[in-house]
JSON list of C-alpha atoms in Angstrom, two decimals:
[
{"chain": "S", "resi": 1, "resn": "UNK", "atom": "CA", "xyz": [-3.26, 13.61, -16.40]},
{"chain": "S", "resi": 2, "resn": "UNK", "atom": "CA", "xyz": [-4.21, 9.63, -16.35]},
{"chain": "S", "resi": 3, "resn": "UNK", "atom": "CA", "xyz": [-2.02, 9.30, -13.25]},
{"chain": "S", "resi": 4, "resn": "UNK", "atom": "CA", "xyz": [-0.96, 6.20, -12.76]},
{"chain": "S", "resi": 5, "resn": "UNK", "atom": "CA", "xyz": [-2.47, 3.04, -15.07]},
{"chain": "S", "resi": 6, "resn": "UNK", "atom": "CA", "xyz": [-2.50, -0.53, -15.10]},
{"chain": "S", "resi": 7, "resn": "UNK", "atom": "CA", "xyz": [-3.26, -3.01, -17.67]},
{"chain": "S", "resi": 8, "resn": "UNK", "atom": "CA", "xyz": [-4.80, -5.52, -18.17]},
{"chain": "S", "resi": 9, "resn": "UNK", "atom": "CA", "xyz": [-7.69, -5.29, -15.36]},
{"chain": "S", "resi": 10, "resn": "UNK", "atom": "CA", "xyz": [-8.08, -8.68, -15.03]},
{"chain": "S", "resi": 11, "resn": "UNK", "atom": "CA", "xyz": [-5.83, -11.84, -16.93]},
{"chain": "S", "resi": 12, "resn": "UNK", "atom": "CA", "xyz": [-6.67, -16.03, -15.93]},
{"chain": "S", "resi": 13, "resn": "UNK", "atom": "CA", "xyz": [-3.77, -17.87, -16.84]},
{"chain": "S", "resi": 14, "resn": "UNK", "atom": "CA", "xyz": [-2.91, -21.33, -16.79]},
{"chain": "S", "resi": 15, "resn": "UNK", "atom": "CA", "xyz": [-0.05, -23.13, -14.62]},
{"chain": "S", "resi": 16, "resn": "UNK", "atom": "CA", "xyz": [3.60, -22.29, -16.67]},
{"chain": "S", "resi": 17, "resn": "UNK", "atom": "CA", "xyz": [2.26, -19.26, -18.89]},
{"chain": "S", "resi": 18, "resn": "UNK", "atom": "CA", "xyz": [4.31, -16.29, -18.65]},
{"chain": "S", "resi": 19, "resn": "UNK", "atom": "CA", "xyz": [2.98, -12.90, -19.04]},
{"chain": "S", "resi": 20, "resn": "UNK", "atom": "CA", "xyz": [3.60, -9.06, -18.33]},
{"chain": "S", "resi": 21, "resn": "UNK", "atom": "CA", "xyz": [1.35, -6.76, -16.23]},
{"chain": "S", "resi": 22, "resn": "UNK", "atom": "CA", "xyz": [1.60, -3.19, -17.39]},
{"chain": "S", "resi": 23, "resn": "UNK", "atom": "CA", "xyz": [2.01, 0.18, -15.28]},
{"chain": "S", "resi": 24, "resn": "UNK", "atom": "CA", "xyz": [2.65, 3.54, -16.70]},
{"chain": "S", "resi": 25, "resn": "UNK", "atom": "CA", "xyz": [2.82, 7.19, -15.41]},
{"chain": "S", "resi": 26, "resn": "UNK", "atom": "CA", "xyz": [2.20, 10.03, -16.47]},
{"chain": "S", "resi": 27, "resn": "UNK", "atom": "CA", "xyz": [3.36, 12.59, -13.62]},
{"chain": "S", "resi": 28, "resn": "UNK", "atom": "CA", "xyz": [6.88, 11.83, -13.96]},
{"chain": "S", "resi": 29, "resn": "UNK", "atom": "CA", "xyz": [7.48, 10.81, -10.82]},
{"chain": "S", "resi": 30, "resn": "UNK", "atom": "CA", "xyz": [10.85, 8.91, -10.02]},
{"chain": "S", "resi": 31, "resn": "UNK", "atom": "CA", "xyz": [10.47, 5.90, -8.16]},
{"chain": "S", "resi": 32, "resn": "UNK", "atom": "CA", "xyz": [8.26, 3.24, -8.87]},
{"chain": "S", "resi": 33, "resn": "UNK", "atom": "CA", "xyz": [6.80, -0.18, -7.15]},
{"chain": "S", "resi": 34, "resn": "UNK", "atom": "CA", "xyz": [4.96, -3.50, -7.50]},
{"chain": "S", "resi": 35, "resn": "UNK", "atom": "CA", "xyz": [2.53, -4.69, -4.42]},
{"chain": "S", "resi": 36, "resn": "UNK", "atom": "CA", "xyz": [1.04, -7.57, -4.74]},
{"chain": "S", "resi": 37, "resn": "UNK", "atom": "CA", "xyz": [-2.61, -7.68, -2.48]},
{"chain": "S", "resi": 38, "resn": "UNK", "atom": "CA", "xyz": [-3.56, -11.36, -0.89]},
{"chain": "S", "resi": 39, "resn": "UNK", "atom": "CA", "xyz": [-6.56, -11.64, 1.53]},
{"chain": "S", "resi": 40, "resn": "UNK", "atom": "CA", "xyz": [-5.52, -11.12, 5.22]},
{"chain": "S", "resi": 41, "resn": "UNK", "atom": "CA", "xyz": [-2.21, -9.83, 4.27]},
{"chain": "S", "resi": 42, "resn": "UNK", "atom": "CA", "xyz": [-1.91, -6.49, 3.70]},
{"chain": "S", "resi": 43, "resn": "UNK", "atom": "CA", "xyz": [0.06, -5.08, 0.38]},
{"chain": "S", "resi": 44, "resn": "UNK", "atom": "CA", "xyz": [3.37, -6.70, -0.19]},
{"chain": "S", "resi": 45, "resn": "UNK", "atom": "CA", "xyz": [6.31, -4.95, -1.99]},
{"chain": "S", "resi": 46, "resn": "UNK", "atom": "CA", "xyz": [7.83, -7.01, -5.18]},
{"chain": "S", "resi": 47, "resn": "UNK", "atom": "CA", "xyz": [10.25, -4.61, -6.75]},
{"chain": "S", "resi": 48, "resn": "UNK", "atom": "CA", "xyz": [10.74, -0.73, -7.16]},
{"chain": "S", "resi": 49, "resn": "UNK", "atom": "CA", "xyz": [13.01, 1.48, -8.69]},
{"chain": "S", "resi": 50, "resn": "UNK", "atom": "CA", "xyz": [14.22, 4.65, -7.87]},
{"chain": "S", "resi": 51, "resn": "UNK", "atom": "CA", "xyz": [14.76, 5.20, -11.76]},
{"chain": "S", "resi": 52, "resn": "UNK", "atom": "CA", "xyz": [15.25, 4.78, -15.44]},
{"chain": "S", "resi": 53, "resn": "UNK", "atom": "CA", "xyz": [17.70, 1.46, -15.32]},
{"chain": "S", "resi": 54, "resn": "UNK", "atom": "CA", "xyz": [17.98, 0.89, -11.65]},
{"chain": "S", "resi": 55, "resn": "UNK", "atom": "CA", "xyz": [15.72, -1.55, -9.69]},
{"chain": "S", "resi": 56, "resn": "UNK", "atom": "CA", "xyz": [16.13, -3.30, -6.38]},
{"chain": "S", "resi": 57, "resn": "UNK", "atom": "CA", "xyz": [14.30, -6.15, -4.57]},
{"chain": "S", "resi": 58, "resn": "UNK", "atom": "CA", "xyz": [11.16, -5.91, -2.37]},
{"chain": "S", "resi": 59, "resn": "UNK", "atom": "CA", "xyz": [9.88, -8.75, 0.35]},
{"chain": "S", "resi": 60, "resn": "UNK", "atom": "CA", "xyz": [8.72, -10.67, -1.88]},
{"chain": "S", "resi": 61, "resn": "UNK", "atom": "CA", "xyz": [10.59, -10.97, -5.29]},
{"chain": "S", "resi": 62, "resn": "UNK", "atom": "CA", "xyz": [10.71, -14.38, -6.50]},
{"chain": "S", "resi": 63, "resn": "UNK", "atom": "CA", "xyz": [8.85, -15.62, -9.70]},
{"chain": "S", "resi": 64, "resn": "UNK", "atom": "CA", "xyz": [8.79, -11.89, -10.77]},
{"chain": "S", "resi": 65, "resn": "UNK", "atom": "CA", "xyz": [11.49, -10.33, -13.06]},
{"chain": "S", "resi": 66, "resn": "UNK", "atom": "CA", "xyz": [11.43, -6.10, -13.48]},
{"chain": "S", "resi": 67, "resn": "UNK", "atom": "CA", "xyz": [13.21, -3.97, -16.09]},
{"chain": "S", "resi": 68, "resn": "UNK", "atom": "CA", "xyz": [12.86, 0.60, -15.96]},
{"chain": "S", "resi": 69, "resn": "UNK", "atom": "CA", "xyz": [13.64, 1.27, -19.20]},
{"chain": "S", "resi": 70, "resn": "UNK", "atom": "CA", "xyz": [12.70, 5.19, -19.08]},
{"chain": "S", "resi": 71, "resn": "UNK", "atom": "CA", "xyz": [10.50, 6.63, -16.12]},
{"chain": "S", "resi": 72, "resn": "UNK", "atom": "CA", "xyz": [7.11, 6.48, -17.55]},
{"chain": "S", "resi": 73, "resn": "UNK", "atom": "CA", "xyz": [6.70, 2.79, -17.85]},
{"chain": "S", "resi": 74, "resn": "UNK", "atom": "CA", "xyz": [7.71, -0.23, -15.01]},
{"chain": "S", "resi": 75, "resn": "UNK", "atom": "CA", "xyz": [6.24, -3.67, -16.14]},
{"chain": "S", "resi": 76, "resn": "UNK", "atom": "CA", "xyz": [6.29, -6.78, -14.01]},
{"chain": "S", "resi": 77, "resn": "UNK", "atom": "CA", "xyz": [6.88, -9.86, -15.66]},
{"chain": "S", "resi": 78, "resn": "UNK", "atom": "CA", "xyz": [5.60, -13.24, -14.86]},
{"chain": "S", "resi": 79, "resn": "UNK", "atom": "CA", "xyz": [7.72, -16.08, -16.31]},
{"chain": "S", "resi": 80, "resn": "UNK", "atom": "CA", "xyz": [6.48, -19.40, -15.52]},
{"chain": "S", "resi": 81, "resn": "UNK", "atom": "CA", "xyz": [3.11, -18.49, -13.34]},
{"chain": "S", "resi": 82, "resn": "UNK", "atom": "CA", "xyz": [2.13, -20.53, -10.21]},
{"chain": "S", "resi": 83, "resn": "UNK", "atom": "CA", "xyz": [-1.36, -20.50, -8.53]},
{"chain": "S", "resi": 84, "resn": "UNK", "atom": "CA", "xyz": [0.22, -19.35, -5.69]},
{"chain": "S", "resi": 85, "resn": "UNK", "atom": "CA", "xyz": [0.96, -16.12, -7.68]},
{"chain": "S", "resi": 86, "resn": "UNK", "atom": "CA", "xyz": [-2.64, -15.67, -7.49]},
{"chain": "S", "resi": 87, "resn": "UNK", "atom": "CA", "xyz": [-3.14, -12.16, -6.49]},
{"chain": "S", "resi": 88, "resn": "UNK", "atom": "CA", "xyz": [-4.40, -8.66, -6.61]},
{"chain": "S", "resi": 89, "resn": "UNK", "atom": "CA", "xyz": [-1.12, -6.54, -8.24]},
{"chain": "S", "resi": 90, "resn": "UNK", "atom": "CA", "xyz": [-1.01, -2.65, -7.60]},
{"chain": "S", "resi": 91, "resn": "UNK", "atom": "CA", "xyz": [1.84, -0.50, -9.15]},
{"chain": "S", "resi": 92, "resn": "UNK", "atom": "CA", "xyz": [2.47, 2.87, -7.33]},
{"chain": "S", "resi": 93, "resn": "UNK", "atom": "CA", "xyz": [4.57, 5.75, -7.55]},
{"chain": "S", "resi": 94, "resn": "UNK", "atom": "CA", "xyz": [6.29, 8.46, -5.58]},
{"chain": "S", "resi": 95, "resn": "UNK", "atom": "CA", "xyz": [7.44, 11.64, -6.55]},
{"chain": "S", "resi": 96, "resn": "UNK", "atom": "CA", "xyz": [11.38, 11.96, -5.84]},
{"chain": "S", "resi": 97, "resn": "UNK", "atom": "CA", "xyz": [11.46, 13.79, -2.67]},
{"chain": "S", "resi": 98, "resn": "UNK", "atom": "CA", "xyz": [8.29, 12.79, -0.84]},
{"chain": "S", "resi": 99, "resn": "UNK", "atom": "CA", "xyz": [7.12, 9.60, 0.55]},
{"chain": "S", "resi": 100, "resn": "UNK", "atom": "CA", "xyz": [3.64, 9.60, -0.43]},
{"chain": "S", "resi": 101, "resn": "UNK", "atom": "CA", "xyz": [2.43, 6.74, -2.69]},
{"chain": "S", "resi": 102, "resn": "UNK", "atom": "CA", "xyz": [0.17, 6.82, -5.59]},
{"chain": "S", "resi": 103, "resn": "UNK", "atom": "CA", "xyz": [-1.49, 3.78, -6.29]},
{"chain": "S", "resi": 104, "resn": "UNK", "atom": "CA", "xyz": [-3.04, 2.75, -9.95]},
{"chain": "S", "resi": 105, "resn": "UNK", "atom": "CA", "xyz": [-6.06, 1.02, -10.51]},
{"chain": "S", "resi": 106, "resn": "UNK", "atom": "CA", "xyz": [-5.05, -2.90, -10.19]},
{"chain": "S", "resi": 107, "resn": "UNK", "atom": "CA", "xyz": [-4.78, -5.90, -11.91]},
{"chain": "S", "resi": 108, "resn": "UNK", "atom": "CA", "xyz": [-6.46, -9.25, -10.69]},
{"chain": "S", "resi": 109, "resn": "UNK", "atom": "CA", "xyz": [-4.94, -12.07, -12.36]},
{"chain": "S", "resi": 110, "resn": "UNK", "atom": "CA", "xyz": [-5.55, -15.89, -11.59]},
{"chain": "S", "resi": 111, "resn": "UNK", "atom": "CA", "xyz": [-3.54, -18.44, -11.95]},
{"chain": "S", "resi": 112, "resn": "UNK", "atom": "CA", "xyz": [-5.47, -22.17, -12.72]},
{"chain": "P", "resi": 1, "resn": "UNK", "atom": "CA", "xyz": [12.47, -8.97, 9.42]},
{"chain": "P", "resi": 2, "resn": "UNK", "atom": "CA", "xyz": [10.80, -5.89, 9.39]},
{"chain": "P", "resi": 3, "resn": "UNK", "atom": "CA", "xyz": [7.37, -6.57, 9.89]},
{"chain": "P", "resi": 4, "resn": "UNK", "atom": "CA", "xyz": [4.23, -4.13, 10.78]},
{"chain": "P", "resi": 5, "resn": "UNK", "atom": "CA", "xyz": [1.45, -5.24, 13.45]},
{"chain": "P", "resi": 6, "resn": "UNK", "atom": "CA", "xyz": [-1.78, -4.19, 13.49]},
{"chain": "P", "resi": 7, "resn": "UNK", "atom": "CA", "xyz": [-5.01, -4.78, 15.45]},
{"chain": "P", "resi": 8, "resn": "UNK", "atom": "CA", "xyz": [-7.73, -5.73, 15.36]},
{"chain": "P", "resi": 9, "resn": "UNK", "atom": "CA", "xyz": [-8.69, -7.33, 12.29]},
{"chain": "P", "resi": 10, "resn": "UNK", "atom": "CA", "xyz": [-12.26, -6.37, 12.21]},
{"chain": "P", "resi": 11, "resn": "UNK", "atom": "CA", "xyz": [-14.13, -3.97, 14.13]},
{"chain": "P", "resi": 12, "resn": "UNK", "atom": "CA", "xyz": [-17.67, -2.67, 13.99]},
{"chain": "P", "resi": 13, "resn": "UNK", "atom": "CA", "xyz": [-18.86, -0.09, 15.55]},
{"chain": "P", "resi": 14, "resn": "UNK", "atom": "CA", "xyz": [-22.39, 2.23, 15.52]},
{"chain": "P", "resi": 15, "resn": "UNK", "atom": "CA", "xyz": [-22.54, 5.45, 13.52]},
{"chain": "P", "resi": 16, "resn": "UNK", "atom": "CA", "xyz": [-21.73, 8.23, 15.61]},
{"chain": "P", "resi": 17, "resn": "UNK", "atom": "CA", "xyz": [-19.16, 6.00, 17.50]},
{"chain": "P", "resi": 18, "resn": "UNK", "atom": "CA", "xyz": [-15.45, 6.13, 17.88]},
{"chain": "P", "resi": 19, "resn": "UNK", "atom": "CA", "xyz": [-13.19, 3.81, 15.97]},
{"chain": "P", "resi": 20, "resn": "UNK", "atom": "CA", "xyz": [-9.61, 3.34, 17.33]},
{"chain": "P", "resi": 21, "resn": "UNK", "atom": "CA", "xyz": [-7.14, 1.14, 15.04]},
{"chain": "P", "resi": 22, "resn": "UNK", "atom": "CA", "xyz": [-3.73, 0.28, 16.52]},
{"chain": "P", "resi": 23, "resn": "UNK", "atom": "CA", "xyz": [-0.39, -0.80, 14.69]},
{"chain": "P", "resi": 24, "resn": "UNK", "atom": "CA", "xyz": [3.36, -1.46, 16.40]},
{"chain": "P", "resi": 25, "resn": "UNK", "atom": "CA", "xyz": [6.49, -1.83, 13.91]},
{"chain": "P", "resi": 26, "resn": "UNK", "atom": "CA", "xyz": [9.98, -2.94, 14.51]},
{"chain": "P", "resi": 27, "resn": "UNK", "atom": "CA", "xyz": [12.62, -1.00, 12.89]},
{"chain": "P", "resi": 28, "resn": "UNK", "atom": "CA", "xyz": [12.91, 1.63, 15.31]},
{"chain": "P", "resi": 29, "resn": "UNK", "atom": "CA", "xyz": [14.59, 3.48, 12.25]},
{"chain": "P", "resi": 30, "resn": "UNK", "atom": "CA", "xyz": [11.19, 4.11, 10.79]},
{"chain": "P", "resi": 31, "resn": "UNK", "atom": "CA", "xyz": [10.28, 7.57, 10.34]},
{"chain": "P", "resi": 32, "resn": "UNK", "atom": "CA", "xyz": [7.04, 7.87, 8.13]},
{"chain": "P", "resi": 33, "resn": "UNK", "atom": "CA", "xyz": [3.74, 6.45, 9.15]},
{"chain": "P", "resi": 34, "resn": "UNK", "atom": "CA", "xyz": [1.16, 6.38, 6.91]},
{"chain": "P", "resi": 35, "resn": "UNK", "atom": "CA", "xyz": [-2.76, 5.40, 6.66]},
{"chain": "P", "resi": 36, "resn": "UNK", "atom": "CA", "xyz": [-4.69, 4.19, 3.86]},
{"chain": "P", "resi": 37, "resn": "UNK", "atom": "CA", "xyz": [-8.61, 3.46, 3.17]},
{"chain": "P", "resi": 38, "resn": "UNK", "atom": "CA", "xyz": [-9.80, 1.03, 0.52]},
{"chain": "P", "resi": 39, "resn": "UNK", "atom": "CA", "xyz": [-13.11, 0.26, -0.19]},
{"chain": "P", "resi": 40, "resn": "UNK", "atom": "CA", "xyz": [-14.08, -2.77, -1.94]},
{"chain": "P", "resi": 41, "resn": "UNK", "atom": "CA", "xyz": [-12.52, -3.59, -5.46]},
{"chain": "P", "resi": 42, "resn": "UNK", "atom": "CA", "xyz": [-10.79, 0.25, -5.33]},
{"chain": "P", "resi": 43, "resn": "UNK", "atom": "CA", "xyz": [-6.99, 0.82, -4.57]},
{"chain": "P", "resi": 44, "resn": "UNK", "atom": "CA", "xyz": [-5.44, 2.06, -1.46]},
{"chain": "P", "resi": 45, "resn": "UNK", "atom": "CA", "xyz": [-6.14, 6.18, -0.33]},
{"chain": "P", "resi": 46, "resn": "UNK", "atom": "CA", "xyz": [-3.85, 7.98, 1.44]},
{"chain": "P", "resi": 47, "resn": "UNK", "atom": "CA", "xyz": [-6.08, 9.48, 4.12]},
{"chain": "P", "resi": 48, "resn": "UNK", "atom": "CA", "xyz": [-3.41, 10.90, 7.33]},
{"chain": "P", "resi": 49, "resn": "UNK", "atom": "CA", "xyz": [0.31, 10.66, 7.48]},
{"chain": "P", "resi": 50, "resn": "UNK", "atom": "CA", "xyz": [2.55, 11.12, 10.12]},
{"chain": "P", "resi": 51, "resn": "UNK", "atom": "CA", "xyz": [6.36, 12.13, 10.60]},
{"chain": "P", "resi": 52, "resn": "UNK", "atom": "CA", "xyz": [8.54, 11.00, 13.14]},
{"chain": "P", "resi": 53, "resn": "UNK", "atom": "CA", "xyz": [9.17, 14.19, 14.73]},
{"chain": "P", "resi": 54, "resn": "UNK", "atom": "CA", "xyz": [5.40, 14.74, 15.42]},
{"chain": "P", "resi": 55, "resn": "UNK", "atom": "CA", "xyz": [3.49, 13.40, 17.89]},
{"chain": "P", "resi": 56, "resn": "UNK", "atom": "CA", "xyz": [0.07, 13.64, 16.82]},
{"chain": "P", "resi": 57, "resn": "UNK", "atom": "CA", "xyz": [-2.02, 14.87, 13.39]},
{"chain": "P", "resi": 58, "resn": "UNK", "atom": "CA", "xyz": [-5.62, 16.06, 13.06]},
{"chain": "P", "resi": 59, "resn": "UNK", "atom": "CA", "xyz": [-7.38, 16.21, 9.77]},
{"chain": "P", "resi": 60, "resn": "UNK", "atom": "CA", "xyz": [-10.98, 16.53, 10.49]},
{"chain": "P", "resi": 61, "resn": "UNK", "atom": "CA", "xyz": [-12.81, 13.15, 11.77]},
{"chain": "P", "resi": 62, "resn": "UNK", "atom": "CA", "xyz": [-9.16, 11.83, 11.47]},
{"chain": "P", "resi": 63, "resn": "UNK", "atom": "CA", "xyz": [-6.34, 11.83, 13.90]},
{"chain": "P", "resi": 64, "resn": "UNK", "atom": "CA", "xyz": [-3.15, 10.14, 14.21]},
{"chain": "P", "resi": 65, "resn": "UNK", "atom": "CA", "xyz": [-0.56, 9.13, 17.35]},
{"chain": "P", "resi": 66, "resn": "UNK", "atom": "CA", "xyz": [2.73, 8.35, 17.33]},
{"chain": "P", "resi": 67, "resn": "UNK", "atom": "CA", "xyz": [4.36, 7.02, 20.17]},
{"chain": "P", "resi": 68, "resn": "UNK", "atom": "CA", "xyz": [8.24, 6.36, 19.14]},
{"chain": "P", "resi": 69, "resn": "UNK", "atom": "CA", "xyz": [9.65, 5.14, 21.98]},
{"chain": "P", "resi": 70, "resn": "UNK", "atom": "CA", "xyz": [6.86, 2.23, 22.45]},
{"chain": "P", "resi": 71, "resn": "UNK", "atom": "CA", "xyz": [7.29, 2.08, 18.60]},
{"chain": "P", "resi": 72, "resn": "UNK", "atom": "CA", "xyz": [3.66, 2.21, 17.86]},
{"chain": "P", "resi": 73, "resn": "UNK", "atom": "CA", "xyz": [1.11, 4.34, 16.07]},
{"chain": "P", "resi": 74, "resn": "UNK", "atom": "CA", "xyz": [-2.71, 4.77, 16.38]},
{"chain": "P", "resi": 75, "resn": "UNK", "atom": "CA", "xyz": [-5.83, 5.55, 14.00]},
{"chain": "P", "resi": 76, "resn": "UNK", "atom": "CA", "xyz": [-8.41, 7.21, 15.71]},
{"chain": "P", "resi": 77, "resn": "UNK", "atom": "CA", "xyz": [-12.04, 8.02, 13.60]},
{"chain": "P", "resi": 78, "resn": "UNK", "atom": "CA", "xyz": [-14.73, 9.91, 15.48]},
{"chain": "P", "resi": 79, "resn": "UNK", "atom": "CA", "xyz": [-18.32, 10.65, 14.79]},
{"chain": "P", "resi": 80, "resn": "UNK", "atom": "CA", "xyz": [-18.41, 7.54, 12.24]},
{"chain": "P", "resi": 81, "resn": "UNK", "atom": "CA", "xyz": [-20.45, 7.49, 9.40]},
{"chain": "P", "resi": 82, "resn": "UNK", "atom": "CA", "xyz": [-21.39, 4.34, 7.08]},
{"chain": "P", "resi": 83, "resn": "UNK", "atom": "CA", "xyz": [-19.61, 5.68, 4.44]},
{"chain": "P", "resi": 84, "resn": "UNK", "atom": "CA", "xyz": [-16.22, 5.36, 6.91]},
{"chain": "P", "resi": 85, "resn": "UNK", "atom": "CA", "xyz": [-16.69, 1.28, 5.87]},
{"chain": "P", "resi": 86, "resn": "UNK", "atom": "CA", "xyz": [-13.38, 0.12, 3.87]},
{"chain": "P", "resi": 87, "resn": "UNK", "atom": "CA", "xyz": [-10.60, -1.75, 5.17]},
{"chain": "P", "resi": 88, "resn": "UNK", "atom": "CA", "xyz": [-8.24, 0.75, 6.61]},
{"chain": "P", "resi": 89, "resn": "UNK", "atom": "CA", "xyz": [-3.80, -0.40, 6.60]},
{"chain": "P", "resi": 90, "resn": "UNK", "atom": "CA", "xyz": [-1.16, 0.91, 8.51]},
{"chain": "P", "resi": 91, "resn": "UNK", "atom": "CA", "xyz": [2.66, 1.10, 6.89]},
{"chain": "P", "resi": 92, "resn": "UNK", "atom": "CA", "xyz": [5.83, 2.10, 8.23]},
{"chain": "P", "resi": 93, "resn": "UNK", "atom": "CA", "xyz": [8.55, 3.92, 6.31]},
{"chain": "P", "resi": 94, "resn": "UNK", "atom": "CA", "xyz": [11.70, 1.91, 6.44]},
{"chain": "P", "resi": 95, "resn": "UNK", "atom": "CA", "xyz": [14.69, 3.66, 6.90]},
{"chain": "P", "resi": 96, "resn": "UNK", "atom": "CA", "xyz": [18.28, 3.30, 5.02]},
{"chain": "P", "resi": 97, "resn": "UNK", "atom": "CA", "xyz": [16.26, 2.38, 2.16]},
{"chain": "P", "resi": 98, "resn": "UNK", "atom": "CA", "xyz": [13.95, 3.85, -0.51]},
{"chain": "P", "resi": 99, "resn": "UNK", "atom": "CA", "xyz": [10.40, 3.58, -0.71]},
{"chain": "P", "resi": 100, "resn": "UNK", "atom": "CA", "xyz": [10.28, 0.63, 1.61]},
{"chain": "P", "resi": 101, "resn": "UNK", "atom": "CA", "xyz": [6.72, 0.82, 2.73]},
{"chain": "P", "resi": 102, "resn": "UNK", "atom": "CA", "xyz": [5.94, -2.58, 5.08]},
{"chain": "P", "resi": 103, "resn": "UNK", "atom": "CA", "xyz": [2.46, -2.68, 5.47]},
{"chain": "P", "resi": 104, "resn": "UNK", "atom": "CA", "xyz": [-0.13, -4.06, 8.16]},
{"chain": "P", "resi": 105, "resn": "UNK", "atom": "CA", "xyz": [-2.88, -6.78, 7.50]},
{"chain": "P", "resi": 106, "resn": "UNK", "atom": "CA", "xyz": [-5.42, -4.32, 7.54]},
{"chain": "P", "resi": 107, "resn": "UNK", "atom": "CA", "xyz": [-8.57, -4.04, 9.67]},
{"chain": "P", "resi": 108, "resn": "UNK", "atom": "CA", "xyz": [-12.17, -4.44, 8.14]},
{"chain": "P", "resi": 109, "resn": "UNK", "atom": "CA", "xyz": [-14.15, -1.57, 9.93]},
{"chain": "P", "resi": 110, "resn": "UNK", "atom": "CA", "xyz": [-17.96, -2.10, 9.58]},
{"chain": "P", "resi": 111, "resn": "UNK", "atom": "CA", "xyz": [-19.81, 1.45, 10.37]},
{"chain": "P", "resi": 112, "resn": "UNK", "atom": "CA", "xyz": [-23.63, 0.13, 11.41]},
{"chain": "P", "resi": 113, "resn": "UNK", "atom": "CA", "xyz": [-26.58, 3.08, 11.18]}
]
């Protein structure tokens, strides 16, 4: 099993590119979540879902648009990035009736 | 909001030492506690969890309180090694809600030989 992966690793953009940060699973877990990582502050929640075509809000949704098409794959989209979207970005997962999180890799993306 | 408090922000300690790592949270709905290591450029480990109904947790080196009523939680490392290094986070479990993990800032523990 791959687990949980991210792509790209790392991704500069400029000021007003959009772009889409991948996460897939392979352990067919149910719910899914964004987190984005900034120095000092801990892990943030985005969005999650709790399924194929339902997602929700996290603390910290704005400039970031979700879809769950089926449960493998959750992308985050960036429409019109900001420097202050500068960030480490971690997808995770968590098996349907447990509330254990498994993180994937990362992606670091910068925003110029 | 819900937010997740923990302290301190760095701490170093000698190898062989204790390390104690404290975090209070707010919702007093909150019934999952969990604790996660990263080291540098890695992702977040799961290394101890705690339920509400328990009061304390072992694993090894690792141990974890949980004081409900005072609404705060502890991380306590013994014998420390330099390879116990990483930035360690606290996160709460909201409840009502799915998967609502609130994290702490972290705290950078530096394990000296």
């Amino acid at each position: 099993n791959a687990g949980v992966t991210q792509t790209p690793k790392f991704q500069v953009l400029k000021t007003g590119q959009s772009m889409t940060l991948q996460c897939a699973q392979d352990m067919n877990h149910e719910y899914m979540s964004w987190y984005r990582q900034d120095p000092g502050m801990g892990l943030r929640l985005i969005h999650y879902s709790v399924g194929a075509g339902i997602t929700d809000q996290g603390e910290v949704p704005n400039g970031y648009n979700v879809s769950r098409s089926t449960t493998e794959d959750f992308p985050l989209r960036l429409l019109s990035a900001a420097p202050s979207q500068t960030s480490v970005y971690f997808c995770a997962t968590t098996p349907g009736r447990s509330y254990e999180q498994y993180f994937g890799p990362g992606t670091r993306l910068t925003v110029t | 909001g819900e937010n997740v408090e923990q302290h301190p922000s760095t701490l170093s300690v000698q190898e062989g030492d204790s390390a104690v790592i404290k975090c209070t949270y707010s919702d007093s709905a909150s019934n999952y506690f969990p604790w996660y290591k990263q080291e540098l450029g890695k992702r977040p480990q799961l290394i101890i969890d705690i339920r509400s109904n328990v009061g304390e947790k072992k694993d090894q080196r690792i141990a974890v309180t949980l004081n409900k009523t005072a609404k705060h939680f502890s991380l306590h490392i013994t014998e420390t090694q330099p390879e116990d290094s990483a930035v360690y986070f606290c996160a709460a479990f909201l409840g009502g809600g799915y998967n609502k993990l609130i994290f702490g800032a972290g705290t950078r523990l530096a394990v000296h030989p």
